[in-house]
XYZ file of C-alpha atoms in Angstrom:
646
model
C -5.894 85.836 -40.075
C -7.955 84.623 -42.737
C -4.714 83.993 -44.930
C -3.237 81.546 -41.997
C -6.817 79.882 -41.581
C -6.346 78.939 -45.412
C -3.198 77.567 -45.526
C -4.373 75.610 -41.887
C -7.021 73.933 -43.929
C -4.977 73.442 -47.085
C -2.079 71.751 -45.174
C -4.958 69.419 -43.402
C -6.464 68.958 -46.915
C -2.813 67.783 -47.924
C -2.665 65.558 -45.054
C -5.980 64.138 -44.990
C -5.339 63.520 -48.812
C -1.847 61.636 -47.844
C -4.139 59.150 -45.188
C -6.364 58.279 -47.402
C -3.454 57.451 -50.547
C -1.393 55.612 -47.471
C -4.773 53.853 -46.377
C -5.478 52.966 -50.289
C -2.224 51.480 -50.569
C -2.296 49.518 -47.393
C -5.312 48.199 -48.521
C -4.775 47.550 -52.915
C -1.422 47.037 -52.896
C -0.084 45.648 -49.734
C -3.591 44.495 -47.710
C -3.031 40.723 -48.792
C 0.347 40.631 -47.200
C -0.421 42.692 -44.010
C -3.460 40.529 -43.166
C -1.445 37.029 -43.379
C 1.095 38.775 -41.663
C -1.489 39.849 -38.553
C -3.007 36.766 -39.001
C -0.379 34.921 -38.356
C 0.626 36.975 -35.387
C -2.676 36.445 -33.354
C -4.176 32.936 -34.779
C -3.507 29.982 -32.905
C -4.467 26.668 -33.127
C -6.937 24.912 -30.130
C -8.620 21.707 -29.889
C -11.740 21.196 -28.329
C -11.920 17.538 -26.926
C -15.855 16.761 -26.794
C -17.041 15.489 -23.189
C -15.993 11.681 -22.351
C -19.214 9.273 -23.046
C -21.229 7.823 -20.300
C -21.220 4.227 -18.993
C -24.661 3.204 -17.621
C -25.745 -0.145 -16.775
C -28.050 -2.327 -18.678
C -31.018 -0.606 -17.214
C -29.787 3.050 -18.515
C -28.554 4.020 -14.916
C -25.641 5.811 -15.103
C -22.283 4.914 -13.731
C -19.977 7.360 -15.197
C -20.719 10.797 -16.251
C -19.220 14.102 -17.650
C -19.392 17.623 -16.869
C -17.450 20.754 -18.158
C -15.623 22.144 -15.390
C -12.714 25.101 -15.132
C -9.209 24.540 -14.531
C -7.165 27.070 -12.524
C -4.564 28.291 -14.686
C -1.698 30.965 -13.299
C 0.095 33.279 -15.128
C 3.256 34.227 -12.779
C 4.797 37.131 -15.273
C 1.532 38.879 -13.948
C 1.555 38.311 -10.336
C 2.346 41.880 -8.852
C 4.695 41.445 -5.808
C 3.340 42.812 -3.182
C 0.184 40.698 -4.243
C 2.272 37.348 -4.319
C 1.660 35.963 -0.584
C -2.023 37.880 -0.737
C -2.890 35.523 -3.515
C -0.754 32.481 -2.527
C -3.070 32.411 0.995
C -6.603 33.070 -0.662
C -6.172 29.988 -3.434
C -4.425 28.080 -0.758
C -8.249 28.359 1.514
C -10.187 28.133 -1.157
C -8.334 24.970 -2.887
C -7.090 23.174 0.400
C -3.495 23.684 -0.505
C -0.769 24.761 1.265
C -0.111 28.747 0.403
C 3.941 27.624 0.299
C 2.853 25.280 -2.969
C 0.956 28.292 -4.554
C 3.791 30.568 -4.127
C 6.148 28.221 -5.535
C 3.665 27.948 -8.662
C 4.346 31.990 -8.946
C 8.489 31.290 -8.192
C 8.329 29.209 -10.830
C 7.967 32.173 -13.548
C 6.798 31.777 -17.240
C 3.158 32.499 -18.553
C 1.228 29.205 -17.359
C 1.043 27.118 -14.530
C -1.933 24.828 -14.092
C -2.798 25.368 -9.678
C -5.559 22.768 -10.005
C -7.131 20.834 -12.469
C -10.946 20.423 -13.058
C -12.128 22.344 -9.823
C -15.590 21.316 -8.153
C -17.980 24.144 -8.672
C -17.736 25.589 -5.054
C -14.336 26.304 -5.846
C -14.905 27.875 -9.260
C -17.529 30.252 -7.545
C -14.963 31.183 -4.909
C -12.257 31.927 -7.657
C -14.122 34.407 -10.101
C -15.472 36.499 -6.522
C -11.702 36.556 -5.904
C -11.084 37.107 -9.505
C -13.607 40.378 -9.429
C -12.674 41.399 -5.985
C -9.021 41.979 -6.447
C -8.561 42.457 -10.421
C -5.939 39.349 -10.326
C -5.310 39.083 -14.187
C -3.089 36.118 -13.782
C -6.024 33.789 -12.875
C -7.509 32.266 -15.314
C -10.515 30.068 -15.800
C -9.765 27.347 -18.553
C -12.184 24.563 -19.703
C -11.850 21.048 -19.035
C -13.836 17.435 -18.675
C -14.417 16.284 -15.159
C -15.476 12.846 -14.354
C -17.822 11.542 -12.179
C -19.106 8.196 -10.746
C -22.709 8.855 -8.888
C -22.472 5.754 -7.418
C -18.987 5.856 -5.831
C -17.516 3.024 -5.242
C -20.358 0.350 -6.992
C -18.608 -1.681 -9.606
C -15.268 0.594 -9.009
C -13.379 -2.671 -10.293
C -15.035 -2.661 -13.598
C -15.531 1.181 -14.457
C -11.975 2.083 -13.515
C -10.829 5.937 -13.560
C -9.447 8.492 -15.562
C -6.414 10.619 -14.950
C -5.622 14.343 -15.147
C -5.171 14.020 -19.209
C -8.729 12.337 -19.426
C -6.848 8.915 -20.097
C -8.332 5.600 -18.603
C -6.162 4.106 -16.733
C -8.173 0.762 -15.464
C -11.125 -0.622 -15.993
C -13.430 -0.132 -18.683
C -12.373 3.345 -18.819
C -9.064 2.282 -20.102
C -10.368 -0.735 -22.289
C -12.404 1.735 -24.185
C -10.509 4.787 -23.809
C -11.063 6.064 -27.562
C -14.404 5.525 -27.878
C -15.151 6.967 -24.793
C -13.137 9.908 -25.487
C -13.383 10.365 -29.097
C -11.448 12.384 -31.038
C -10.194 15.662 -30.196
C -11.238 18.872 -32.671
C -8.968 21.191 -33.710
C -9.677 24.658 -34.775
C -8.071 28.086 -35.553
C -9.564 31.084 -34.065
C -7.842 34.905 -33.625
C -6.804 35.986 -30.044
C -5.987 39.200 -28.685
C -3.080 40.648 -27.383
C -3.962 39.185 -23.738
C -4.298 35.743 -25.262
C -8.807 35.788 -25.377
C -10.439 34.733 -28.452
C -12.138 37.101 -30.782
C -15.602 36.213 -30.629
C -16.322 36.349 -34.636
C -13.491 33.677 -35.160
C -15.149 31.261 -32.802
C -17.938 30.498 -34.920
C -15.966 31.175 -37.988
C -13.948 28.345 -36.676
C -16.725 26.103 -35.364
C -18.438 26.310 -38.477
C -15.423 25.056 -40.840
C -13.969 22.682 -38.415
C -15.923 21.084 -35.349
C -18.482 18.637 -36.603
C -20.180 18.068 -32.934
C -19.557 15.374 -30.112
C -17.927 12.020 -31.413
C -17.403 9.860 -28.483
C -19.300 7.274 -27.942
C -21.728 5.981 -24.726
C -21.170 2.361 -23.261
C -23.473 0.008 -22.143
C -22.933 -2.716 -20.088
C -24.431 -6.103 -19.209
C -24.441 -4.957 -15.383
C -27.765 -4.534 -13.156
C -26.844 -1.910 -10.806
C -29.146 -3.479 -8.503
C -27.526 -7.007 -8.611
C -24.371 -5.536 -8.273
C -25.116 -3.640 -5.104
C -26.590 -6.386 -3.887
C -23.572 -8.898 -4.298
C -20.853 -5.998 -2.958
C -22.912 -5.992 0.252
C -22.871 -9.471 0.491
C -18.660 -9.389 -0.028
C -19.070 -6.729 2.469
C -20.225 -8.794 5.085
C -17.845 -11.609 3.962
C -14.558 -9.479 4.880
C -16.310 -8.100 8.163
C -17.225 -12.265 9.296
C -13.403 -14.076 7.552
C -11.353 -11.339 7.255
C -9.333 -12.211 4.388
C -6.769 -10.555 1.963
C -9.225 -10.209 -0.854
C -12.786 -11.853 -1.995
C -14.357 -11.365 -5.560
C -17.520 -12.661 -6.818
C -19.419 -12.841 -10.523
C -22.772 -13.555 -11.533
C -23.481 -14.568 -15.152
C -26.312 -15.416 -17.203
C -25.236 -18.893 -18.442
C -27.386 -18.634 -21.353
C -26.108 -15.103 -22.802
C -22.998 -15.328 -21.827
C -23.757 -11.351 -20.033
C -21.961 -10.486 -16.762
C -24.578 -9.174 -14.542
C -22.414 -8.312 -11.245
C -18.124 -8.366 -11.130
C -17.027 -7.269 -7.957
C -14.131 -7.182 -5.811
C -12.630 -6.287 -2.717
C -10.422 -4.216 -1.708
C -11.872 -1.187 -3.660
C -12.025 2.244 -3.996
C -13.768 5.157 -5.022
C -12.988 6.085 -8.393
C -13.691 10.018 -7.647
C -10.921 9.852 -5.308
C -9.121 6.829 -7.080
C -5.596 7.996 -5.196
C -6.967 7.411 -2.021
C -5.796 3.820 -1.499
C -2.861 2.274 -0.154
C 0.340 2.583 -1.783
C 0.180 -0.991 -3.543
C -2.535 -0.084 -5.612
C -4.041 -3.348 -4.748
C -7.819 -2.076 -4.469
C -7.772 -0.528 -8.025
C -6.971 -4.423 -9.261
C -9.889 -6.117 -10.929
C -9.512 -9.755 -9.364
C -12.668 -11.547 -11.481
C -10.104 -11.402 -14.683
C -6.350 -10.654 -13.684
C -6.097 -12.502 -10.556
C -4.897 -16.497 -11.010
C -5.377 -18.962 -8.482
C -5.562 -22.267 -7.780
C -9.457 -23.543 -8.162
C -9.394 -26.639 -6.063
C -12.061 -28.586 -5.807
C -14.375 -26.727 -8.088
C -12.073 -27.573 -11.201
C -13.957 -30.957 -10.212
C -16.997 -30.631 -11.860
C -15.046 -30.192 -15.170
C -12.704 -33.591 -14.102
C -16.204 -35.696 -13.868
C -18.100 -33.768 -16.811
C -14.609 -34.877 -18.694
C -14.988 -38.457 -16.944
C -18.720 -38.951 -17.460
C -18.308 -37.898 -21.486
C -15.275 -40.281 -22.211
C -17.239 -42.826 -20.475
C -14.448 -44.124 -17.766
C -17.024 -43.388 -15.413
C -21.196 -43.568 -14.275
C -23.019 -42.552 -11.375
C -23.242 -45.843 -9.818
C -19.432 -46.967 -10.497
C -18.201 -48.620 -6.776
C -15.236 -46.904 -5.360
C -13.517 -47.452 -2.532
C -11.879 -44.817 -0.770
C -8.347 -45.333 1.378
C -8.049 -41.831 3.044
C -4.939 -41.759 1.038
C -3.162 -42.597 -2.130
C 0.673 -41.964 -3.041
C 0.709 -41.371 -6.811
C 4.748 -41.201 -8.289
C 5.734 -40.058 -5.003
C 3.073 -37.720 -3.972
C 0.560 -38.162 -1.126
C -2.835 -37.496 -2.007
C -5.054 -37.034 1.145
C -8.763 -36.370 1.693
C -9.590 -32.768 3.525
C -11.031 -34.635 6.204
C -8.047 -36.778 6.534
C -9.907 -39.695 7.015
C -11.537 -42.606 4.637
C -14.833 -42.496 2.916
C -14.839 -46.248 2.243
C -16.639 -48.373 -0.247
C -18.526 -45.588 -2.266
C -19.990 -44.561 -5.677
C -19.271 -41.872 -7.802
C -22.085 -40.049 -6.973
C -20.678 -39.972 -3.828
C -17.212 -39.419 -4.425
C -18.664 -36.000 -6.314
C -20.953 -35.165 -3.547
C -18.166 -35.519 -0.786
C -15.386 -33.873 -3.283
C -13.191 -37.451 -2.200
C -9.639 -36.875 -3.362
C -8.146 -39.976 -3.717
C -11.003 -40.972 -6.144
C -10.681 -38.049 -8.129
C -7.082 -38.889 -8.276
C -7.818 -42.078 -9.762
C -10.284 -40.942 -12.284
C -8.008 -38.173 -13.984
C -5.472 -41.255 -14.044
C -7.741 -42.922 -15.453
C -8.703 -40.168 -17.961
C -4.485 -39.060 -18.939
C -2.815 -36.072 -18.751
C -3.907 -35.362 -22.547
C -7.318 -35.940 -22.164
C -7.797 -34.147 -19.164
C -6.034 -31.187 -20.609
C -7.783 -31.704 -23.753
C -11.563 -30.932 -21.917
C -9.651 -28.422 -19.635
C -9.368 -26.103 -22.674
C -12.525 -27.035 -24.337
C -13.912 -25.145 -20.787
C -11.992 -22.456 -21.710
C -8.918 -22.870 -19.102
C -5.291 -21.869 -20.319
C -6.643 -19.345 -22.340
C -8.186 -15.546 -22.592
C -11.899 -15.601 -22.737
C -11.703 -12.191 -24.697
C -14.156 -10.101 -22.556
C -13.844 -7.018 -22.643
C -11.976 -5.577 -19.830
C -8.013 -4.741 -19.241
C -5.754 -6.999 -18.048
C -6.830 -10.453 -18.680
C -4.694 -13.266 -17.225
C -4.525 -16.695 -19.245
C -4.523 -18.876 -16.210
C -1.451 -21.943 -16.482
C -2.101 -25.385 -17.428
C -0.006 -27.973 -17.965
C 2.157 -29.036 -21.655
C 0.079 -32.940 -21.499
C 3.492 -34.517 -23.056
C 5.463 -33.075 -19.890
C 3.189 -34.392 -17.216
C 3.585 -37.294 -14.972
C 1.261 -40.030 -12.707
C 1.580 -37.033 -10.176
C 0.850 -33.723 -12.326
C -2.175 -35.929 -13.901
C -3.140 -36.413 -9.864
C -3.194 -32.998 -8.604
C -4.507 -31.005 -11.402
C -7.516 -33.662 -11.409
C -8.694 -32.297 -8.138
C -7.595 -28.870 -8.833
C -4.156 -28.098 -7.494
C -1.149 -27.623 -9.887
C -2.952 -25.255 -12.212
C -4.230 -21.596 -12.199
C -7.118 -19.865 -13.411
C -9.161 -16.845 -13.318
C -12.424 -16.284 -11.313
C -14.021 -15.398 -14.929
C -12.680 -18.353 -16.417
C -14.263 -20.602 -13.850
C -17.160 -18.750 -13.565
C -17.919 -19.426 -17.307
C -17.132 -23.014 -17.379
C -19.372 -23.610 -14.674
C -22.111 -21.603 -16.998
C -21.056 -24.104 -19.841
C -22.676 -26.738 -17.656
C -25.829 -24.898 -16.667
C -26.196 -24.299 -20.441
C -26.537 -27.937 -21.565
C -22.788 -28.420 -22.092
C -22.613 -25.217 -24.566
C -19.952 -23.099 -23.776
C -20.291 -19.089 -24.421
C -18.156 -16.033 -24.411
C -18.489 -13.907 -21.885
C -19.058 -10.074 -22.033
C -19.501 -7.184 -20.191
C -20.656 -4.620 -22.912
C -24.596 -4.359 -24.049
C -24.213 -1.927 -26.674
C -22.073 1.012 -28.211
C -24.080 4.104 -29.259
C -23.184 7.363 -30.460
C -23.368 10.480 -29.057
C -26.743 11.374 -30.843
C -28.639 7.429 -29.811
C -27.953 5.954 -32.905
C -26.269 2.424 -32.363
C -22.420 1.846 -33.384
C -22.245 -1.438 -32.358
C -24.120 -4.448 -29.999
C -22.788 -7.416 -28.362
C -25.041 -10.625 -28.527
C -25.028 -14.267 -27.454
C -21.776 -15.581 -28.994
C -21.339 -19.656 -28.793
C -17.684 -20.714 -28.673
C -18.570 -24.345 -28.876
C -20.173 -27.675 -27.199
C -17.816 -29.360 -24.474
C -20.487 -31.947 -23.245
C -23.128 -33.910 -25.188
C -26.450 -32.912 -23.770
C -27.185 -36.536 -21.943
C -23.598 -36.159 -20.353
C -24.996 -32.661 -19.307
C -27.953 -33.179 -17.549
C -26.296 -36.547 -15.783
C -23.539 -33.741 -14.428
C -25.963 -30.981 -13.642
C -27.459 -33.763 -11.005
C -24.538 -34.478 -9.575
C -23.595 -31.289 -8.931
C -27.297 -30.543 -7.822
C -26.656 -33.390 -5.010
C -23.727 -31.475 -3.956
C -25.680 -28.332 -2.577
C -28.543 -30.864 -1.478
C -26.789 -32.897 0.506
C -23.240 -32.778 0.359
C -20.234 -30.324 1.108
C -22.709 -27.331 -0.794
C -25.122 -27.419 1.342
C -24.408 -23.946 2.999
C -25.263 -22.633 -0.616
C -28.713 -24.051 -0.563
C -31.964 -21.832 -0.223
C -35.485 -23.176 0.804
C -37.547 -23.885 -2.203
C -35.121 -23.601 -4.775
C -32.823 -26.142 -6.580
C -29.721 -25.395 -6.950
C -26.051 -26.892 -8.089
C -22.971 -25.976 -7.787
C -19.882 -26.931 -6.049
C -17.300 -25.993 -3.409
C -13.436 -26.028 -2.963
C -10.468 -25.291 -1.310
C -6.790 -24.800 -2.284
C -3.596 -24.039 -0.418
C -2.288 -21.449 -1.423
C 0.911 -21.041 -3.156
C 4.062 -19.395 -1.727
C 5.137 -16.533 -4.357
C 8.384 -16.042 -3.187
C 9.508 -20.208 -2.844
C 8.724 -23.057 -4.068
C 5.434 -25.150 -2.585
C 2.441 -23.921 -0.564
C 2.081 -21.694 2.450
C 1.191 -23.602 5.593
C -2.384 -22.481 6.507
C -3.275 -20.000 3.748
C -6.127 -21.250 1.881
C -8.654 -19.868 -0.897
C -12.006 -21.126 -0.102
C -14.504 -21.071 -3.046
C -17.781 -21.905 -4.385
C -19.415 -22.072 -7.612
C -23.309 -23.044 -8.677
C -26.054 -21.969 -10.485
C -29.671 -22.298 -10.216
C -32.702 -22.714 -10.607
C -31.475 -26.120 -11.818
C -34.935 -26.847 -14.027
C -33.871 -23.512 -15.908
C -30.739 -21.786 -15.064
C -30.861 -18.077 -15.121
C -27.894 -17.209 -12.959
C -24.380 -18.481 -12.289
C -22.655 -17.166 -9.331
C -18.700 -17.693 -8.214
C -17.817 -16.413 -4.753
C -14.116 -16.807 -3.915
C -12.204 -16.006 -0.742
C -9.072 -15.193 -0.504
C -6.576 -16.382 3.002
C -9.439 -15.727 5.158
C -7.467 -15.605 9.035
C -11.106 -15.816 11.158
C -10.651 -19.237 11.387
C -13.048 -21.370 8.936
C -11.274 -21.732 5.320
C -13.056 -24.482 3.422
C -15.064 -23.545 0.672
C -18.412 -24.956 1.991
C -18.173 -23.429 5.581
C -17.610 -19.841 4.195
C -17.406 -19.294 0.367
C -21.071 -21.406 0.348
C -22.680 -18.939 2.386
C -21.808 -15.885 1.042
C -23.141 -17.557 -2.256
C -26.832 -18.737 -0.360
C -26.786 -14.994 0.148
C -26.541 -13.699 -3.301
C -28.642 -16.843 -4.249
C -31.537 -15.516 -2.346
C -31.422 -12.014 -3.189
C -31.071 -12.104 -6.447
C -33.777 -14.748 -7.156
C -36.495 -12.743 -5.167
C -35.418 -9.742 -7.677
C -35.629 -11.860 -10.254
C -39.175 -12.900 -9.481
C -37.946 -16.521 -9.869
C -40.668 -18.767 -8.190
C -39.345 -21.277 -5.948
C -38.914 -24.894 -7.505
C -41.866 -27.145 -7.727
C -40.035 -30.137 -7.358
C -37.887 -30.725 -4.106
C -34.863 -32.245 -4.550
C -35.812 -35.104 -1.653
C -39.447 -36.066 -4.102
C -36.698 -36.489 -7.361
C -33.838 -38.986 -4.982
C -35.560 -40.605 -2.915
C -34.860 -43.973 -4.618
C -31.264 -43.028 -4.697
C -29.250 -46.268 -4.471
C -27.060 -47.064 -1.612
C -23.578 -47.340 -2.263
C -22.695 -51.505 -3.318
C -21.041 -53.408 -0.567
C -17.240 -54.893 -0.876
C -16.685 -57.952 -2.478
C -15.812 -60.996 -0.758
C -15.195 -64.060 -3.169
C -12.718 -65.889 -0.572
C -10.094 -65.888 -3.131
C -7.979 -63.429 -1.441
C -5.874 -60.508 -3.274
C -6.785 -61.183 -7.306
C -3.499 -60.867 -9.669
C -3.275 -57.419 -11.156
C -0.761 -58.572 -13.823
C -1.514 -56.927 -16.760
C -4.081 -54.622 -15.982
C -4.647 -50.898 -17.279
C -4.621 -48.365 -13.883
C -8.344 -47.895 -14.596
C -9.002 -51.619 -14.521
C -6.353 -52.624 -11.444
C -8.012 -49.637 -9.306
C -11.512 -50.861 -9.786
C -11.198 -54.413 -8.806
C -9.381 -53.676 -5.911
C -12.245 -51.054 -4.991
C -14.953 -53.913 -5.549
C -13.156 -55.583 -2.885
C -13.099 -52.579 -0.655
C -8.664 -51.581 -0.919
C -7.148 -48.933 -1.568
C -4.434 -48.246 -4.447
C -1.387 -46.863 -4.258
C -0.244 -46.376 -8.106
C 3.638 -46.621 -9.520
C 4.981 -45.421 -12.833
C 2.303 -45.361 -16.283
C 1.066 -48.367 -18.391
C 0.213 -51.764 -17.342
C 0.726 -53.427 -13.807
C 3.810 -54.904 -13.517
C 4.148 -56.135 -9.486
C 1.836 -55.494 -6.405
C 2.742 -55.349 -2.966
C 0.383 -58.249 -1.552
C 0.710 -61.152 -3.666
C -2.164 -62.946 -5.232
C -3.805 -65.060 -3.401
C -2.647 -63.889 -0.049
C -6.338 -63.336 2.601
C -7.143 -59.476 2.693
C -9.165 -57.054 5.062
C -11.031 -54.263 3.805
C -9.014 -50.870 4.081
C -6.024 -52.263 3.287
C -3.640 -50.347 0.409
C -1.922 -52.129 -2.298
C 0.917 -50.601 -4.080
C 0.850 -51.285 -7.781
C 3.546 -50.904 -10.136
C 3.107 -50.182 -13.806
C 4.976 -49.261 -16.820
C 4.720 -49.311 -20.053
């Protein structure tokens, strides 16, 4: 016995002696190559993407927001299956699915199958009790970024959404995707054999390689309070005209800052799929919608008019009703005559036909010439996706007619934004600004990464030409087609129009679709706000701009200057006109109709307007015949037709 017990403990002396020579070797001569060898069995590479940065308003609210939140991942090699409809039923309650679409996840096979992405956190509870309940191994929990917008559907047209891959995909979200998202962090950590990270390599790994959140936070120029109060007023604007679409932005004329940009349709960028199938209410309409501005592009014809000095207040017009420029009717919206008037009136009253003549008057170069000096026919660079040029047209390729009807507004296309901004340019002493809708860029950690400031783009009106404008425009609201905008105890300016609108599909306009607009700013003794309110085929039954775009705007008006605390004017605009002058009396010399022979357009419409007719204009250049011969005894109201050429 004790013989056996020796050679027992000798033989596990021998082995013992062989482990520890195999466990040397593994270790001195072949442990380098057997640990790159496991290590490259079990490392793999993951990226951390650090949460998406916030957007908050000028004020710090916040308007888009990050949280961590779990993905439901399935692993269908591990789904037992007798446990396959068992499971396919519970996710399908707890996730609002339909149990057939979980089990054809599990049909599908392979190792991972995402069920749903970025779960809300009642549904995350649910799945690890059914996770603990039932021992379901192919569930897993995996970490993602979920977005959020506090404030649903407030300024959905500007913040945009994000889809399932954290990509923007409108808005600002997609305008400053990267810096909202930063970059993502790769690092190299160990797993086991059920695919879970060894806890030692995680901060092995997040020591060497992550090197903390780098997205960035976005501020904007928005007051959530301005802009909540402007949606409810384009709230009550669809419920009272029911049109296709309305949009409305107010800007500070002397920064250049966008304080409200709204739109509707919308739709609630949490649940950004919810909309119709067009995608219409995801569309931003202040910067990639064109349109045809009417008769608010007429404050830029007579700030144009009033520079180049073709025209002043007290010019005498007369108005026909009507005037056929190469071929093309140009009619008043009221259809009728204004008569013998001055220009003060003719701005006031928004008269056609003398607008018609003026941007005659002016040329198709010079009038395109200021057009772009406003900013028109090109981007204003904000910063938002989807920016829309606007059209205006080549000056060498326009005629008597295309001069015409782009002078009171028709035959071009702009954006609400770029309209909007011109009208600023005039409320800021002819100085026209870029607009933006970012404050400031910071980093994750406060520090600043970049600010956006006042930036000047130039001066389209000399200061005198400015203020003479401003007071023009001031008489519209007071007592003109505006008035609807106006708001006890406060001066404001501004101007209204209306535009057919035109047929995408043919040729011409559609009969009875209109856009009704209006655009003013106020106080008028110190401008702090510009606001554009534009309607879009309302089908209640008004459509000109001053019956139901000027409202809208008195409503915003008078909000937003009580939040303001903007005292009400001390001046009223009846103390500052009420030795306005009456509009000058047609001429009666007894000489009959005067010879136009020779006479510029400009100088041939003028003298027939001091004697209280109306011009029908021919061709370009110099007048060459008229249809009443000189001489021969006129009445008032009656049309001459002059021919020029050059």
């Amino acid at each position: 016995m004790q013989t056996r017990l020796s050679y027992l403990l000798f033989g596990a002396w021998c082995l013992m002696l062989v482990l520890i020579v195999r466990v040397a070797w593994l270790q001195l001569v072949d442990g380098s190559e057997l640990k790159q060898r496991a290590i490259v069995i079990a490392e793999e590479n993951r990226s951390r993407q650090s949460p998406r940065g916030k957007i908050t308003d000028r004020n710090g609210r916040e308007l888009a927001i990050s949280r961590m939140a779990k993905s439901l991942v399935l692993n269908p090699s591990k789904v037992e299956a007798e446990d396959r409809d068992d499971i396919a039923a519970s996710l399908a309650d707890i996730l609002k699915l339909k149990p057939e679409e979980i089990q054809e996840d599990i049909d599908t096979g392979g190792v991972f199958v995402y069920v749903k992405r970025r779960l809300e956190i009642d549904e995350e509870q649910a799945i690890k009790e059914l996770k603990e309940a039932h021992g379901y191994e192919c569930l897993e929990l995996h970490d993602e970024v979920k977005r959020y917008y506090p404030n649903d559907s407030l300024a959905a047209n500007v913040l945009g959404f994000i889809g399932t891959d954290d990509v923007g995909l409108a808005g600002m979200e997609q305008f400053a995707d990267d810096l909202l998202k930063g970059e993502a962090q790769e690092a190299d950590i160990l797993i086991d054999m059920r695919g879970r990270p060894i806890f030692d390599s995680i901060f092995s790994a997040a020591q060497k390689r992550y090197r903390g959140d780098n997205s960035k936070n976005i501020t904007l120029t928005l007051d959530a309070t301005m802009q909540f109060i402007v949606e409810q007023a384009l709230d009550k604007a669809v419920a009272d005209n029911k049109p296709k679409a309305v949009t409305a932005v107010v800007m500070d004329p002397k920064t250049g800052e966008v304080l409200a940009m709204a739109s509707r349709p919308t739709y609630n960028p949490n649940k950004y799929w919810d909309v119709d199938a067009n995608g219409e209410a995801w569309r931003n309409r202040a910067v990639v919608s064109i349109y045809e501005p009417g008769s608010t592009f007429k404050a830029i014809v007579a700030g144009a008019a009033l520079q180049e000095g073709v025209v002043s207040p007290n010019m005498t017009f007369y108005d026909p009703g009507h005037v056929d420029v190469s071929e093309k009717r140009i009619q008043n919206w009221n259809g009728g005559s204004f008569g013998n008037v001055t220009f003060i009136d003719v701005v006031k009253n928004s008269i056609n036909t003398c607008f018609a003549q003026v941007g005659l008057w002016l040329g198709g170069e010079k009038l395109t010439e200021y057009a772009q000096k406003f900013g028109f026919g090109r981007l204003t660079g904000i910063e938002l996706p989807g920016e829309q040029e606007g059209i205006l047209f080549n000056p060498k390729d326009m005629v008597n007619s295309d001069v015409a009807t782009m002078s009171i507004g028709q035959s071009i296309a702009v954006t609400p934004l770029q309209l909007v901004t011109a009208m600023s340019a005039i409320a800021n002493d002819g100085v026209l600004l870029k607009p933006h809708i970012i404050k400031e860029i910071t980093n994750a950690d406060g520090t600043e990464y970049k600010s956006f400031g006042r930036e000047e783009v130039g001066r389209v009106l000399e200061s005198a030409t400015d203020k003479t404008l401003v007071g023009l425009l001031e008489q519209v609201v007071a007592t003109g087609g505006g008035a609807k905008a106006g708001v006890k105890g406060y001066r404001i300016a501004g101007k209204t129009g209306t535009a057919q609108k035109i047929n995408e599909h043919t040729s011409g306009y559609m009969e009875g679709r209109y856009i009704a607009s209006f655009c003013g700013f106020a106080p008028v003794e110190d401008p702090r706000i510009v606001v554009l309110v534009v309607i879009d085929d309302p089908s209640a039954g008004a459509f000109y701009g001053g019956q139901i775009a000027a409202p809208v705007a008195r409503d915003i008006f008078a909000q937003l200057l009580r939040f303001m605390h903007i005292s009400p004017s001390s001046d009223t605009f009846e103390d500052m006109n009420k030795d306005k002058p009456e509009a000058p009396k047609p001429v009666d010399d007894g000489k009959g109709m005067p010879d136009l022979q020779g006479m510029s357009i400009k100088e041939a419409s003028q003298t027939l307007a001091q004697r209280g007719l109306g011009i029908d204009i021919q061709g370009n250049g110099l007048a060459k015949s008229q249809s009443i011969a000189p001489g021969t005894a006129i009445q008032q109201g009656q049309t001459v037709t002059v021919t020029f050429s050059p």
